[in-house]
Amino acid sequence: MKETDLRQLLNDMTLEEKIGQLVQLPGYFQQEGAVTGPAGDMGLTQNDLRFAGSYLGIIGAEKIKKLQTAFMEQHPHHIPLLFMADIINGYRTVFPIPLAQGCTFDPGLVEEGASIAAREAAAAVIHVTFSPMADLVRDARWGRVMESTGEDPYLNGQMAAAMVRGYQGDSVQQKGNIAACLKHFAGYGAPEGGRDYNNVELSPRTLREDYLPAYQAAVDAGCEAVMTSFNTLDRIPSAANEWLLKEVLRKEMGFSGMVISDWNALEELMAHGIAADQKEAAFLALRAGVDMDMTSPIYTRNLRQLVEEGKVPEQWVDESAWRVLTLKNKLGLFEKPFKDANEKDENALLLSTAHRQAALECAEKSFVLLKNEDRMLPLLGDEAAFIGPYVDSRYLNGAWSIFADDQDTVTIKTALSHYSKTRNIPTAPGCPINDPDQPIMGFQKHFSPDPCDPEAALRDAMILAKQAKKVVLCLGEHRECTGEAASRGDITLPKCQLRLLDEVSKVTQNIIVVLFGGRPLDIRPLKEKAKAILAAWLPGTEGGNAVVRTLLGECNPSGKLSMCLPYCVGQLPIHYNHLITGRPFHGDHHDGRFGSKYQDIPNDPLYPFGYGLSYTTFSYSPVRLSAKSMTKQGNVTASVTVTNTGACFGTETVQLYLRDLAASVARPVRMLKGFRKVALAPGESKEVSFTVSEAMLRFFGLSMRYASEPGDFDIFIGPDSHTENKARFSLE
Ligand code: GLC
């Protein structure tokens, strides 16, 4: 529709209709008798439902075509509904969780995965996905770390922009594309205590230096919507934070699209204690600039009265309604209200061979090889027994894979039957996936305790362990232990799994662990007792194939940690780009008492950000600089020569870090500013160069002006964030 016609439509709409555009209803309202059911509980009437702007979580071409047709027929101006849903890491073909996708350090791969998710979701008539989640994370107690691409601002920005490009393509109107809704704005990943929905305390400088860059990258990539976060920032809930949404998001960051609240967040303004009643909640949210109210009754039940009483200018309603209508128009819904709805496509696209292949490749490249002593891996032939609760588990999708069917997932056991030569690989569960006193509270469904009899399972497993040359233990947290509302104070493996590890380690030293789960865990026992550890995260539909292909050497792991694995929960929050403090501790406890350290644990994580091994080895030459200094108009080229010093083909992610040695404010000990993946045959060398520009050196200085300052800088180029391969240059 032409903009003039859209403007005319807005002018012709009644206040009730315009308010209706600001309302998103939960999909379950479409169940029979909804108004007497959940909708009625929210005080919504049939009339409220007839003006709604959007539904959340309804899928399926046939169902949506019926709903959209009926809805538009009864709407006074026949305005189409906007269908939005959570497509976080794939729709029916499930990709690795975003934390694992971050470990690929491959934006192109992540973009392709998002594009496939969009094609599948669009055929099922999703118009907008609530993704990318660009929240920076530093605390593995928070269950939603699985949805983030990690602890680094630069990597998160690369990944968020890649997802936006993948979902939206060149135009959201084109077939197979959907709009991206960036979330959760802002700073949701830093809740106090790692406890979901908790308060967030960030200084303005830390917010801007560490947390906003990834959101900015998604806005710059053109995301069409932004979702506010549940948390308070400076004691103001985002859904009522006018400074955050208007000053920062719209003016400073240049976002002009639609802002939607998170689930029922408007009603929660009362729980936060900043709205005395529903009317005040409606006033605060609309004034702050929340265009659409996700699944709460606040706008529906209060805005009309507020406007009629003159407490809310109708202009506010018009502006928000305009942004909602504009998004619908960009999607082409006025001309094609079903957009890509097509049952034939839906069946042909979902879980297609090509999509499964892409999910397999992404999973393989997301795995991080943490340890591999005595050439435990790759397995040579069928020399190993596979033991553990993940050997035959279909729960390889992340908790947000809500539209997927676990029956589509390839288990490790199934994959073994495909890939192993002798087909009689011994397997056993060995123990339940979780301790009986730790029932799994499912995100989408409740899980009954694992039926596995611990004693019998252990006994059977030990028989296999004693006979096998190597034992592959497939262990990890249940997928429902991460995701929303899944914060945990204890990030160790379940006791029953640690007991299995302990018992197996009594009969063999040749232990390989494949570790599953959605968060970095305290895996000290694994590091102590296993000779090899492969972090597989929650790898998705093709997870079993990806694990077996990797273990058998069909592919060489190349993933690098997007979030460090802490020594233990006591270190949290922890991140590599920390400040050095006035009493830096360099790891030697004999340095005396008065250093910034713990008395009982190290400062360093067990495995640092950017870390990951390969089946081959790589060497790095010293860093070479094109000059020892640069002007603000100039740049410096930093290079290394990387050599494959091992016996098989491999891919290394070469990482560039910078450190500003002295500035008007304290600066991190290092910051990721670039990375390059380089594929090398055995013995092959390649030069890898990075151009260091003045823009890379900018930060929020004493006056909060974003600029560089003259002085010395260290450039690090190496295999992870702990590299000491560096050279110094100065900015004049
Ligand atoms: C949830 C989540 C958000 C999700 C939304 C819709 O509460 O916080 O990430 O997109 O509701 O399901």
XYZ file of C-alpha atoms and ligand atoms in Angstrom:
744
model
C 0.000 0.000 0.000
C 1.263 3.493 -0.794
C 2.222 5.494 2.269
C -0.420 8.092 1.509
C -3.074 5.395 1.485
C -1.713 3.984 4.752
C -1.837 7.425 6.300
C -5.441 7.761 5.085
C -6.272 4.395 6.623
C -4.911 5.561 9.974
C -6.970 8.727 9.721
C -10.132 6.736 8.987
C -9.674 4.383 11.960
C -11.566 4.860 15.200
C -9.640 5.263 18.460
C -10.746 1.735 19.410
C -9.359 0.339 16.187
C -6.053 2.183 16.596
C -5.666 0.908 20.152
C -6.415 -2.577 18.858
C -3.330 -2.378 16.632
C -1.209 -1.958 19.773
C -2.350 -5.285 21.197
C -0.764 -8.698 20.716
C -2.829 -11.631 21.964
C -1.407 -15.024 22.947
C -2.094 -17.780 20.467
C -4.074 -19.807 22.971
C -6.779 -17.163 22.772
C -7.650 -18.840 19.498
C -8.787 -21.935 21.323
C -12.536 -22.477 21.376
C -14.344 -20.324 23.912
C -11.256 -18.209 24.527
C -13.220 -15.215 25.682
C -14.823 -17.209 28.420
C -11.432 -18.732 29.094
C -8.015 -16.995 29.259
C -9.207 -13.851 27.440
C -12.096 -13.523 29.843
C -9.677 -14.006 32.764
C -7.804 -10.970 31.467
C -10.996 -9.004 31.366
C -10.986 -8.930 27.578
C -14.231 -9.032 25.675
C -15.092 -10.452 22.290
C -14.892 -6.883 21.034
C -11.300 -6.590 22.248
C -10.364 -9.665 20.289
C -11.919 -8.320 17.110
C -9.611 -5.290 16.946
C -6.322 -7.024 17.915
C -3.215 -6.176 15.919
C -1.288 -9.400 16.326
C -1.175 -12.952 17.631
C 1.818 -14.643 19.233
C 2.788 -18.225 18.680
C 0.168 -19.430 16.179
C 1.663 -21.416 13.300
C 0.557 -23.457 10.312
C -0.425 -22.277 6.840
C -3.894 -23.787 6.827
C -4.817 -22.614 10.350
C -3.524 -19.087 9.816
C -5.178 -18.636 6.441
C -8.528 -19.493 8.037
C -7.897 -17.206 11.015
C -6.642 -14.296 8.903
C -9.590 -14.571 6.504
C -12.177 -14.636 9.262
C -10.443 -11.876 11.194
C -10.157 -9.483 8.266
C -13.766 -10.045 7.239
C -15.040 -8.868 10.589
C -12.582 -5.993 11.032
C -14.128 -2.609 10.129
C -11.104 -1.751 7.959
C -10.089 -5.358 7.220
C -6.601 -4.833 8.691
C -4.561 -8.081 8.628
C -3.140 -9.623 11.785
C 0.617 -9.767 12.354
C 1.745 -13.280 13.324
C 4.854 -13.331 15.502
C 6.679 -16.228 17.170
C 9.957 -17.361 18.717
C 12.123 -18.845 16.008
C 15.377 -18.721 17.949
C 17.522 -21.432 16.345
C 15.391 -22.848 13.554
C 11.727 -23.641 13.033
C 11.323 -27.393 12.328
C 14.917 -27.979 11.237
C 16.626 -27.083 14.504
C 20.093 -25.565 14.516
C 22.493 -25.407 17.458
C 21.548 -22.997 20.237
C 22.817 -19.450 19.619
C 25.567 -19.853 22.261
C 26.893 -22.728 20.157
C 26.414 -20.806 16.915
C 28.600 -18.103 18.460
C 31.337 -20.752 18.800
C 31.452 -21.151 15.010
C 32.867 -17.605 14.711
C 31.240 -17.824 11.277
C 28.655 -15.094 10.602
C 28.049 -16.458 7.099
C 27.044 -19.842 8.499
C 24.782 -18.213 11.087
C 23.189 -16.045 8.414
C 22.443 -19.126 6.326
C 20.854 -20.841 9.321
C 18.645 -17.828 9.952
C 17.686 -17.740 6.293
C 16.615 -21.394 6.415
C 14.665 -20.774 9.600
C 12.935 -17.871 7.875
C 12.011 -19.933 4.816
C 10.480 -22.669 6.946
C 8.704 -20.265 9.285
C 7.422 -18.061 6.466
C 5.780 -21.071 4.799
C 3.997 -21.633 8.117
C 3.004 -17.942 8.056
C 5.202 -16.459 10.725
C 5.694 -12.802 9.796
C 8.092 -11.786 12.583
C 10.506 -13.781 14.745
C 11.563 -12.722 18.222
C 15.215 -13.025 17.303
C 18.152 -12.191 17.392
C 18.643 -12.148 21.140
C 21.696 -9.881 21.367
C 22.091 -9.796 25.131
C 25.725 -9.925 26.271
C 26.207 -12.644 28.901
C 28.826 -13.112 31.616
C 27.037 -15.262 34.179
C 26.395 -18.939 33.475
C 23.921 -19.107 36.377
C 21.475 -17.316 34.045
C 19.647 -19.944 32.027
C 19.203 -17.692 29.015
C 22.927 -17.648 28.191
C 21.966 -20.413 25.755
C 20.085 -17.867 23.639
C 22.999 -15.434 23.448
C 26.021 -15.724 21.178
C 28.271 -15.061 24.142
C 30.416 -12.742 26.246
C 31.946 -10.529 23.618
C 30.428 -7.322 22.221
C 32.108 -7.604 18.805
C 31.262 -11.281 18.225
C 27.681 -10.718 19.379
C 27.359 -7.795 16.992
C 28.627 -9.847 14.072
C 26.202 -12.647 14.906
C 23.172 -10.435 15.555
C 23.651 -8.637 12.249
C 24.085 -11.972 10.473
C 20.803 -13.246 11.900
C 18.957 -10.078 10.870
C 20.318 -10.431 7.328
C 19.395 -14.109 7.290
C 15.813 -13.545 8.444
C 15.079 -10.402 6.450
C 17.075 -10.862 3.255
C 16.900 -7.899 0.890
C 13.271 -7.194 1.753
C 10.909 -8.653 4.340
C 8.198 -8.600 1.684
C 10.012 -11.177 -0.437
C 8.895 -14.765 -0.239
C 10.788 -16.751 2.393
C 11.787 -13.722 4.446
C 10.469 -12.686 7.850
C 11.021 -9.603 9.981
C 13.526 -9.751 12.842
C 12.629 -8.510 16.302
C 15.818 -7.738 18.238
C 15.712 -8.503 21.960
C 15.862 -7.917 24.888
C 16.474 -4.210 25.036
C 18.455 -3.582 27.136
C 20.994 -5.308 29.313
C 18.785 -8.293 30.158
C 21.858 -10.562 30.201
C 23.278 -8.991 33.351
C 20.716 -9.790 36.076
C 22.071 -9.551 39.603
C 23.011 -12.999 40.915
C 22.395 -14.489 37.480
C 18.766 -14.748 38.505
C 16.287 -14.287 35.656
C 14.134 -11.141 35.635
C 16.323 -9.606 38.377
C 17.587 -6.040 38.556
C 20.440 -4.949 36.304
C 23.055 -2.509 37.543
C 25.225 -1.148 34.735
C 27.096 2.127 34.646
C 26.259 4.274 31.620
C 29.776 3.612 30.323
C 29.583 -0.174 30.732
C 26.125 -0.189 29.135
C 27.490 1.632 26.119
C 30.878 -0.085 25.872
C 29.796 -3.683 26.408
C 26.017 -4.120 26.134
C 24.727 -1.761 23.439
C 27.117 -2.596 20.553
C 25.395 -5.849 19.576
C 21.960 -4.221 19.640
C 23.409 -1.406 17.515
C 24.733 -3.917 14.994
C 21.257 -5.452 14.644
C 19.679 -1.995 14.224
C 22.304 -1.099 11.629
C 21.470 -4.362 9.839
C 17.894 -3.124 9.616
C 15.927 -5.166 12.162
C 12.287 -4.182 11.840
C 11.297 -4.509 15.508
C 12.772 -4.373 18.997
C 11.510 -6.020 22.168
C 11.910 -4.397 25.558
C 13.485 -6.430 28.345
C 11.870 -7.448 31.641
C 14.656 -6.034 33.773
C 15.054 -2.697 35.445
C 18.003 -0.611 34.282
C 18.893 2.157 36.717
C 15.802 1.000 38.613
C 13.449 1.657 35.675
C 11.810 -1.319 33.896
C 12.622 -1.111 30.173
C 8.947 -1.044 29.203
C 8.587 2.264 31.017
C 12.060 3.644 30.328
C 11.520 6.685 28.115
C 15.237 7.580 28.134
C 16.220 4.089 26.985
C 13.573 3.747 24.270
C 13.407 7.297 22.922
C 16.776 8.899 23.717
C 19.022 5.873 23.272
C 17.196 3.444 20.956
C 15.522 5.895 18.618
C 17.646 9.056 18.703
C 21.154 7.745 19.356
C 20.918 4.301 17.754
C 18.651 5.391 14.897
C 15.921 2.779 15.271
C 12.626 3.789 13.653
C 10.670 0.527 13.682
C 8.137 -1.020 16.027
C 8.828 -1.595 19.734
C 6.995 -4.465 21.413
C 7.072 -5.286 25.119
C 8.036 -8.672 26.421
C 5.365 -11.089 27.639
C 2.937 -9.263 29.993
C 5.698 -6.783 30.879
C 3.227 -3.905 30.960
C 1.181 -5.523 33.678
C 4.431 -6.269 35.530
C 5.091 -2.537 35.855
C 2.745 -2.758 38.824
C 4.723 -5.633 40.341
C 7.884 -3.566 39.858
C 6.181 -0.938 41.955
C 6.403 1.883 39.445
C 2.749 1.787 38.358
C 0.096 2.082 41.026
C -2.556 0.604 38.760
C -3.226 -0.560 35.224
C -4.002 2.930 33.968
C -0.649 4.227 35.163
C 1.072 1.235 33.591
C -0.605 2.026 30.271
C 0.382 5.684 30.527
C 4.029 4.959 31.405
C 4.510 2.359 28.663
C 2.924 4.382 25.872
C 4.813 7.502 26.934
C 8.057 5.527 26.951
C 7.339 4.386 23.396
C 6.158 0.791 23.660
C 4.110 0.423 20.483
C 2.693 -3.051 21.097
C 1.598 -4.666 24.350
C 2.526 -8.362 24.307
C -0.245 -10.463 25.863
C -1.276 -8.159 28.691
C -4.683 -6.438 28.986
C -3.109 -3.089 29.871
C -3.486 -1.209 26.582
C -6.780 -2.861 25.664
C -8.472 -2.044 28.921
C -7.049 1.404 29.716
C -5.886 3.451 26.742
C -9.293 4.484 25.435
C -10.293 5.918 28.830
C -6.910 7.658 29.211
C -7.319 9.353 25.814
C -10.947 10.278 26.458
C -9.932 11.752 29.834
C -7.230 13.783 28.104
C -4.457 12.076 30.102
C -2.894 10.514 26.999
C -2.667 12.512 23.749
C -4.293 10.566 20.915
C -1.122 11.473 19.010
C 0.784 8.893 21.081
C -1.678 6.213 20.015
C -1.467 7.386 16.405
C 2.351 7.228 16.374
C 2.420 3.691 17.752
C -0.405 2.522 15.495
C 1.486 4.030 12.563
C 4.595 1.974 13.333
C 2.531 -1.201 13.582
C 0.722 -0.493 10.300
C 4.026 0.400 8.656
C 5.515 -2.980 9.603
C 2.440 -4.759 8.218
C 2.800 -2.716 5.046
C 6.505 -3.482 4.701
C 5.597 -7.172 4.920
C 3.051 -6.620 2.150
C 0.215 -7.949 4.307
C -2.390 -5.545 2.972
C -1.941 -7.016 -0.495
C -0.974 -10.535 0.593
C -2.378 -11.136 4.088
C -1.263 -14.783 3.969
C 2.214 -13.711 2.721
C 4.033 -17.039 2.153
C 1.364 -19.341 3.541
C 1.602 -22.434 1.426
C 0.925 -25.951 2.630
C 2.850 -27.440 -0.306
C 5.920 -25.328 0.496
C 5.470 -26.051 4.158
C 5.742 -29.783 3.535
C 8.509 -29.524 0.955
C 10.680 -27.135 2.955
C 10.418 -28.412 6.495
C 13.345 -30.686 7.367
C 14.402 -30.889 3.729
C 17.666 -32.686 3.007
C 19.348 -29.365 2.261
C 18.125 -27.870 5.523
C 19.252 -30.908 7.508
C 22.661 -30.708 5.802
C 23.000 -27.046 6.789
C 22.034 -27.855 10.372
C 24.593 -30.685 10.407
C 27.375 -28.394 9.173
C 26.499 -25.701 11.686
C 26.469 -28.233 14.525
C 29.837 -29.689 13.527
C 31.383 -26.203 13.383
C 29.903 -25.236 16.737
C 31.621 -28.039 18.658
C 34.586 -27.002 20.796
C 37.360 -29.495 21.440
C 38.528 -28.614 24.951
C 40.995 -31.422 25.534
C 42.491 -34.275 23.501
C 45.395 -36.076 25.172
C 47.088 -39.223 23.875
C 45.238 -38.777 20.591
C 42.044 -40.052 22.137
C 40.247 -38.465 19.193
C 39.391 -39.078 16.460
C 38.313 -42.634 17.182
C 39.974 -45.157 14.935
C 37.288 -47.640 13.990
C 34.860 -49.019 16.505
C 37.097 -49.151 19.549
C 34.814 -47.366 21.962
C 31.782 -48.038 24.076
C 29.262 -45.200 24.216
C 27.810 -44.679 27.665
C 25.659 -41.956 29.199
C 22.155 -40.466 29.325
C 22.760 -38.557 26.100
C 23.717 -41.617 24.048
C 20.146 -42.277 23.027
C 18.491 -38.977 23.946
C 16.394 -37.029 21.486
C 16.572 -33.950 23.693
C 19.305 -32.316 21.620
C 17.336 -29.152 20.777
C 17.543 -25.997 22.871
C 14.606 -25.176 25.138
C 13.222 -22.578 22.707
C 12.865 -25.074 19.859
C 9.153 -24.941 20.556
C 7.876 -25.780 17.068
C 10.190 -28.728 16.544
C 9.361 -32.390 17.016
C 11.945 -34.349 19.001
C 11.110 -37.338 16.815
C 12.936 -35.554 13.986
C 16.179 -35.468 15.967
C 18.952 -37.916 15.118
C 20.336 -39.465 18.296
C 23.967 -40.474 18.771
C 22.900 -44.114 18.908
C 21.082 -43.806 15.570
C 24.040 -42.032 14.017
C 26.393 -44.760 15.214
C 24.359 -47.322 13.330
C 24.745 -45.193 10.179
C 28.417 -44.336 10.423
C 30.180 -47.112 12.277
C 31.579 -49.961 10.227
C 30.818 -52.881 12.508
C 27.386 -51.673 13.590
C 27.683 -53.283 16.977
C 28.958 -50.338 18.936
C 28.152 -51.114 22.561
C 25.946 -48.466 24.151
C 24.300 -47.962 27.550
C 22.607 -45.062 29.373
C 24.719 -45.634 32.479
C 22.574 -43.335 34.632
C 19.511 -41.078 34.511
C 20.027 -37.626 32.949
C 19.194 -35.872 36.204
C 19.165 -36.663 39.906
C 15.829 -37.931 41.208
C 15.715 -35.044 43.693
C 16.096 -32.555 40.842
C 12.876 -32.911 38.838
C 12.995 -31.101 35.517
C 10.448 -28.276 35.302
C 9.864 -28.167 31.575
C 9.632 -24.863 29.702
C 6.976 -26.067 27.335
C 6.083 -29.354 28.971
C 6.693 -31.045 32.288
C 9.143 -33.928 32.246
C 8.627 -37.003 34.340
C 11.777 -38.280 36.056
C 14.027 -40.405 33.871
C 12.722 -44.006 34.200
C 16.260 -45.350 34.191
C 17.051 -47.487 37.293
C 20.350 -45.971 38.499
C 21.841 -49.147 40.005
C 20.959 -51.442 37.109
C 22.048 -48.850 34.575
C 25.412 -48.403 36.264
C 25.954 -52.120 36.526
C 25.230 -52.675 32.817
C 27.422 -49.748 31.821
C 30.376 -50.955 33.857
C 30.343 -54.267 32.017
C 30.818 -52.371 28.745
C 33.395 -49.987 30.242
C 35.594 -52.837 31.423
C 35.664 -54.446 27.977
C 36.140 -51.328 25.824
C 39.464 -49.849 24.732
C 37.972 -46.365 25.064
C 34.786 -45.080 26.638
C 32.832 -42.172 25.189
C 30.744 -40.687 27.998
C 27.830 -38.584 26.657
C 26.937 -36.379 29.594
C 25.404 -33.003 30.291
C 22.622 -30.877 31.678
C 19.084 -31.560 30.509
C 18.010 -29.029 27.874
C 15.267 -27.775 30.146
C 17.895 -26.682 32.668
C 18.546 -23.678 30.441
C 16.324 -21.205 28.655
C 13.901 -18.783 30.250
C 13.383 -18.923 34.016
C 16.136 -21.556 34.376
C 18.694 -19.855 36.610
C 20.762 -22.217 38.735
C 23.008 -21.668 41.730
C 24.841 -24.942 41.091
C 26.432 -25.345 37.671
C 27.984 -28.761 38.232
C 26.817 -31.904 36.489
C 24.118 -34.018 38.161
C 25.520 -36.261 40.901
C 24.383 -39.418 39.125
C 26.471 -38.447 36.085
C 29.509 -37.592 38.205
C 29.159 -40.988 39.875
C 29.128 -42.672 36.468
C 32.283 -40.763 35.491
C 33.912 -41.735 38.764
C 33.081 -45.438 38.433
C 34.201 -45.591 34.795
C 37.468 -43.817 35.657
C 38.217 -46.666 38.074
C 38.337 -49.190 35.228
C 39.811 -47.125 32.374
C 41.790 -43.944 31.805
C 40.772 -43.738 28.162
C 37.709 -41.598 28.713
C 36.299 -39.186 26.136
C 33.460 -36.917 27.255
C 30.942 -35.365 24.890
C 29.350 -32.583 26.929
C 25.812 -31.356 26.255
C 23.855 -28.461 27.725
C 22.926 -24.843 27.235
C 25.327 -23.112 29.617
C 29.030 -23.224 30.561
C 29.282 -25.716 33.431
C 31.828 -26.373 36.183
C 33.533 -29.348 34.523
C 36.599 -29.702 36.732
C 35.893 -33.433 37.307
C 35.782 -33.976 33.558
C 39.069 -32.147 33.043
C 40.605 -34.288 35.791
C 39.314 -37.688 34.684
C 38.817 -37.506 30.918
C 41.587 -37.453 28.349
C 39.337 -35.772 25.787
C 36.391 -33.397 26.086
C 34.194 -32.185 23.236
C 31.653 -29.464 24.063
C 28.614 -30.175 21.865
C 26.147 -27.801 23.559
C 22.595 -28.503 22.263
C 23.304 -29.227 18.607
C 19.791 -29.580 17.204
C 18.077 -31.925 14.764
C 21.294 -33.340 13.284
C 23.102 -33.431 16.612
C 23.698 -37.179 16.709
C 25.165 -37.236 13.221
C 27.366 -34.222 13.937
C 28.765 -35.783 17.130
C 29.478 -39.177 15.572
C 31.000 -37.710 12.402
C 33.268 -35.560 14.570
C 34.302 -38.398 16.888
C 35.084 -40.621 13.905
C 37.178 -37.916 12.272
C 34.819 -37.342 9.306
C 35.122 -33.667 10.280
C 37.694 -31.827 12.389
C 36.324 -29.670 15.227
C 37.029 -25.956 14.779
C 34.750 -24.210 17.276
C 36.052 -21.598 19.720
C 34.342 -20.737 23.022
C 31.892 -17.859 22.699
C 31.609 -17.851 26.479
C 34.331 -19.046 28.860
C 33.911 -22.118 31.028
C 34.421 -20.916 34.603
C 36.573 -22.738 37.139
C 33.477 -22.773 39.350
C 30.331 -20.829 40.111
C 32.229 -18.673 42.586
C 33.940 -16.822 39.767
C 30.654 -15.615 38.219
C 30.149 -13.220 36.566
C 33.398 -13.643 34.648
C 34.577 -12.353 31.291
C 37.881 -12.050 29.436
C 37.568 -8.332 28.639
C 37.783 -7.318 32.285
C 39.649 -4.369 33.807
C 43.047 -5.070 35.352
C 42.402 -3.300 38.709
C 44.999 -1.431 40.733
C 46.289 -4.708 42.186
C 46.512 -7.089 39.261
C 47.037 -10.720 40.168
C 49.261 -12.669 37.846
C 48.426 -16.108 39.085
C 51.144 -16.614 41.657
C 49.657 -16.902 45.128
C 53.119 -16.321 46.568
C 52.799 -12.744 45.309
C 51.484 -11.964 48.745
C 48.045 -11.403 50.106
C 47.081 -8.053 48.700
C 46.242 -8.771 45.095
C 42.865 -8.807 43.344
C 42.322 -12.569 43.740
C 40.502 -15.287 45.683
C 42.165 -17.203 48.494
C 40.665 -20.486 47.335
C 40.232 -20.446 43.555
C 42.095 -19.008 40.565
C 41.059 -15.838 38.736
C 41.271 -17.501 35.332
C 38.408 -19.601 33.931
C 38.937 -23.292 33.289
C 38.759 -22.585 29.542
C 38.887 -18.979 28.241
C 36.837 -17.124 25.667
C 38.018 -17.932 22.142
C 39.603 -21.252 23.175
C 39.217 -24.408 21.116
C 41.491 -27.193 19.887
C 41.624 -29.131 16.630
C 42.671 -32.637 15.646
C 45.664 -30.916 14.103
C 47.913 -28.208 15.604
C 48.703 -24.673 14.508
C 51.666 -22.393 15.092
C 51.682 -18.593 14.995
C 54.572 -16.388 13.983
C 55.220 -13.286 16.096
C 52.944 -10.348 15.269
C 54.311 -8.128 12.514
C 53.231 -4.476 12.276
C 53.387 -2.299 9.165
C 54.379 0.619 11.405
C 55.107 1.344 15.033
C 52.735 4.301 15.106
C 49.749 5.730 13.258
C 47.903 9.017 12.968
C 44.150 9.310 13.412
C 43.828 9.367 9.648
C 46.074 6.370 9.185
C 46.010 2.697 10.085
C 48.380 -0.108 10.953
C 48.423 -3.563 9.381
C 49.048 -6.373 11.845
C 49.991 -9.774 10.446
C 50.935 -13.255 11.491
C 51.798 -16.408 9.597
C 49.747 -19.373 10.716
C 51.021 -22.881 9.979
C 49.286 -26.228 10.228
C 51.928 -28.165 12.137
C 49.847 -31.312 12.484
C 48.927 -34.288 10.361
C 45.420 -33.445 9.178
C 43.502 -30.681 7.479
C 42.080 -28.112 9.878
C 40.483 -24.693 10.226
C 41.762 -22.173 12.758
C 39.991 -19.016 13.906
C 42.698 -16.391 14.147
C 41.694 -13.731 16.655
C 42.747 -10.080 16.889
C 42.631 -8.414 20.311
C 43.578 -4.889 21.303
C 44.561 -3.309 24.603
C 44.648 0.414 25.279
C 47.456 0.696 27.822
C 46.573 4.098 29.282
C 43.507 6.262 28.746
C 41.246 8.746 30.498
C 39.248 5.818 31.885
C 40.328 2.241 32.741
C 40.290 -0.005 29.683
C 39.881 -3.801 29.385
C 42.954 -6.027 29.413
C 42.000 -6.900 25.871
C 39.114 -6.558 23.416
C 38.254 -8.713 20.412
C 38.389 -6.508 17.326
C 38.492 -9.065 14.524
C 38.741 -12.721 13.607
C 39.478 -14.691 10.471
C 38.921 -18.363 9.786
C 41.806 -19.948 7.895
C 41.737 -23.463 6.433
C 45.124 -25.172 6.201
C 46.364 -28.503 4.902
C 49.082 -30.268 6.907
C 52.293 -28.223 6.620
C 50.569 -25.333 4.892
C 51.146 -21.736 6.015
C 49.085 -18.625 5.347
C 49.603 -14.986 6.228
C 46.651 -13.463 8.064
C 46.469 -9.675 8.187
C 44.195 -7.263 9.979
C 43.916 -3.548 9.352
C 43.802 -1.681 12.642
C 41.945 1.587 12.135
C 41.504 4.553 14.423
C 37.805 3.695 14.678
C 38.741 0.435 16.427
C 40.447 2.456 19.156
C 37.449 4.600 20.093
C 35.705 4.367 23.458
C 33.593 6.430 25.836
C 36.197 8.605 27.520
C 35.998 10.687 30.656
C 33.501 13.070 29.077
C 31.504 10.141 27.625
C 32.504 11.325 24.145
C 33.088 8.348 21.846
C 36.594 8.947 20.512
C 40.147 7.572 20.450
C 42.942 9.019 22.571
C 46.646 9.126 21.688
C 48.873 6.599 23.438
C 50.254 3.076 23.299
C 48.312 -0.014 22.348
C 49.096 -3.722 22.355
C 47.881 -5.838 19.466
C 47.400 -9.540 20.182
C 46.884 -12.100 17.435
C 46.419 -15.697 18.487
C 44.203 -18.759 18.999
C 42.240 -17.438 21.995
C 41.790 -14.542 24.433
C 44.763 -15.671 26.548
C 47.330 -15.345 23.766
C 50.494 -13.376 24.609
C 51.513 -13.114 20.956
C 51.629 -9.333 20.768
C 53.225 -6.196 19.405
C 52.979 -2.556 20.464
C 52.145 0.535 18.457
C 51.133 4.055 19.276
C 48.424 6.401 18.123
C 49.839 9.859 17.686
C 9.234 -14.580 26.731
C 10.659 -14.178 26.470
C 10.900 -13.604 25.109
C 9.960 -14.252 24.110
C 8.550 -13.837 24.491
C 7.503 -14.422 23.542
O 8.845 -14.259 28.030
O 11.280 -13.330 27.431
O 12.271 -13.836 24.777
O 10.277 -13.830 22.802
O 8.229 -14.189 25.811
O 7.458 -15.802 23.676
